[in-house]
Amino acid sequence: MSETSDRPGDYEIRIKQPDAVALSYGCDYPLYVVWDVVNDKRVPFGNYRRHDQAVSRIIRTRDRRKESS
């Protein structure tokens, strides 16, 4: 399940389910990963426990990109 933005070359939020190692440490919650669609990779420091944190990261990244343009 992912939420794709409406702009091409942007970011999306992907949900990563916990693996066996994470479960053994008691991390039974999914991670929300901010994904760079253009470069097809995770944004550095882009793992969050809550969806609203991931959305906030995308907004901040877009604002920085607008300022630098």
PDB file of C-alpha atoms in Angstrom:
ATOM      1  CA  MET A   1       0.000   0.000   0.000  1.00  0.00           C
ATOM      2  CA  SER A   2       1.448   3.343  -0.961  1.00  0.00           C
ATOM      3  CA  GLU A   3       0.200   6.856  -1.356  1.00  0.00           C
ATOM      4  CA  THR A   4       1.534   8.311  -4.564  1.00  0.00           C
ATOM      5  CA  SER A   5       1.650  12.057  -4.960  1.00  0.00           C
ATOM      6  CA  ASP A   6       0.023  13.752  -7.920  1.00  0.00           C
ATOM      7  CA  ARG A   7       3.279  15.278  -9.178  1.00  0.00           C
ATOM      8  CA  PRO A   8       5.669  13.194 -11.280  1.00  0.00           C
ATOM      9  CA  GLY A   9       9.199  13.088  -9.911  1.00  0.00           C
ATOM     10  CA  ASP A  10       8.103  13.473  -6.347  1.00  0.00           C
ATOM     11  CA  TYR A  11       7.821  11.404  -3.183  1.00  0.00           C
ATOM     12  CA  GLU A  12       5.505   8.735  -1.870  1.00  0.00           C
ATOM     13  CA  ILE A  13       4.949   6.949   1.433  1.00  0.00           C
ATOM     14  CA  ARG A  14       5.486   3.213   1.529  1.00  0.00           C
ATOM     15  CA  ILE A  15       4.568   0.970   4.432  1.00  0.00           C
ATOM     16  CA  LYS A  16       7.229  -1.494   5.544  1.00  0.00           C
ATOM     17  CA  GLN A  17       5.990  -4.358   7.700  1.00  0.00           C
ATOM     18  CA  PRO A  18       8.282  -5.563  10.498  1.00  0.00           C
ATOM     19  CA  ASP A  19      10.570  -8.469   9.673  1.00  0.00           C
ATOM     20  CA  ALA A  20      11.551 -11.340  11.978  1.00  0.00           C
ATOM     21  CA  VAL A  21      14.446  -9.437  13.554  1.00  0.00           C
ATOM     22  CA  ALA A  22      12.281  -6.395  14.331  1.00  0.00           C
ATOM     23  CA  LEU A  23       9.605  -8.647  15.823  1.00  0.00           C
ATOM     24  CA  SER A  24      12.183 -10.356  18.041  1.00  0.00           C
ATOM     25  CA  TYR A  25      13.037  -6.913  19.494  1.00  0.00           C
ATOM     26  CA  GLY A  26       9.369  -6.143  20.121  1.00  0.00           C
ATOM     27  CA  CYS A  27       8.891  -3.770  17.194  1.00  0.00           C
ATOM     28  CA  ASP A  28       5.519  -5.015  16.016  1.00  0.00           C
ATOM     29  CA  TYR A  29       4.450  -1.810  14.263  1.00  0.00           C
ATOM     30  CA  PRO A  30       4.877  -0.897  10.579  1.00  0.00           C
ATOM     31  CA  LEU A  31       7.310   1.789   9.442  1.00  0.00           C
ATOM     32  CA  TYR A  32       6.292   4.564   7.081  1.00  0.00           C
ATOM     33  CA  VAL A  33       9.096   5.066   4.578  1.00  0.00           C
ATOM     34  CA  VAL A  34       9.416   8.256   2.513  1.00  0.00           C
ATOM     35  CA  TRP A  35      10.413   7.131  -0.986  1.00  0.00           C
ATOM     36  CA  ASP A  36      11.999   9.262  -3.726  1.00  0.00           C
ATOM     37  CA  VAL A  37      10.144   8.175  -6.874  1.00  0.00           C
ATOM     38  CA  VAL A  38      12.581   9.798  -9.333  1.00  0.00           C
ATOM     39  CA  ASN A  39      15.724   8.190  -7.923  1.00  0.00           C
ATOM     40  CA  ASP A  40      13.892   5.033  -6.806  1.00  0.00           C
ATOM     41  CA  LYS A  41      15.360   5.023  -3.310  1.00  0.00           C
ATOM     42  CA  ARG A  42      14.527   5.794   0.292  1.00  0.00           C
ATOM     43  CA  VAL A  43      15.021   9.374   1.425  1.00  0.00           C
ATOM     44  CA  PRO A  44      17.888   9.579   3.977  1.00  0.00           C
ATOM     45  CA  PHE A  45      16.508   9.355   7.521  1.00  0.00           C
ATOM     46  CA  GLY A  46      13.076   8.754   5.998  1.00  0.00           C
ATOM     47  CA  ASN A  47      11.717   6.013   8.297  1.00  0.00           C
ATOM     48  CA  TYR A  48       8.917   7.019  10.651  1.00  0.00           C
ATOM     49  CA  ARG A  49       6.600   5.271  13.094  1.00  0.00           C
ATOM     50  CA  ARG A  50       3.646   7.536  12.366  1.00  0.00           C
ATOM     51  CA  HIS A  51       2.078   8.460   9.050  1.00  0.00           C
ATOM     52  CA  ASP A  52       1.816  12.159   9.941  1.00  0.00           C
ATOM     53  CA  GLN A  53       5.586  12.336  10.519  1.00  0.00           C
ATOM     54  CA  ALA A  54       6.216  10.964   7.023  1.00  0.00           C
ATOM     55  CA  VAL A  55       3.762  13.459   5.497  1.00  0.00           C
ATOM     56  CA  SER A  56       5.504  16.293   7.342  1.00  0.00           C
ATOM     57  CA  ARG A  57       8.862  15.168   5.947  1.00  0.00           C
ATOM     58  CA  ILE A  58       7.509  15.264   2.393  1.00  0.00           C
ATOM     59  CA  ILE A  59       6.128  18.780   2.925  1.00  0.00           C
ATOM     60  CA  ARG A  60       9.457  20.027   4.336  1.00  0.00           C
ATOM     61  CA  THR A  61      11.394  18.464   1.460  1.00  0.00           C
ATOM     62  CA  ARG A  62       9.087  20.035  -1.126  1.00  0.00           C
ATOM     63  CA  ASP A  63       9.414  23.453   0.546  1.00  0.00           C
ATOM     64  CA  ARG A  64      13.215  23.214   0.492  1.00  0.00           C
ATOM     65  CA  ARG A  65      13.148  22.253  -3.168  1.00  0.00           C
ATOM     66  CA  LYS A  66      10.955  25.289  -3.988  1.00  0.00           C
ATOM     67  CA  GLU A  67      13.301  27.642  -2.099  1.00  0.00           C
ATOM     68  CA  SER A  68      16.364  26.374  -3.939  1.00  0.00           C
ATOM     69  CA  SER A  69      14.713  26.760  -7.368  1.00  0.00           C
TER      70      SER A  69
END
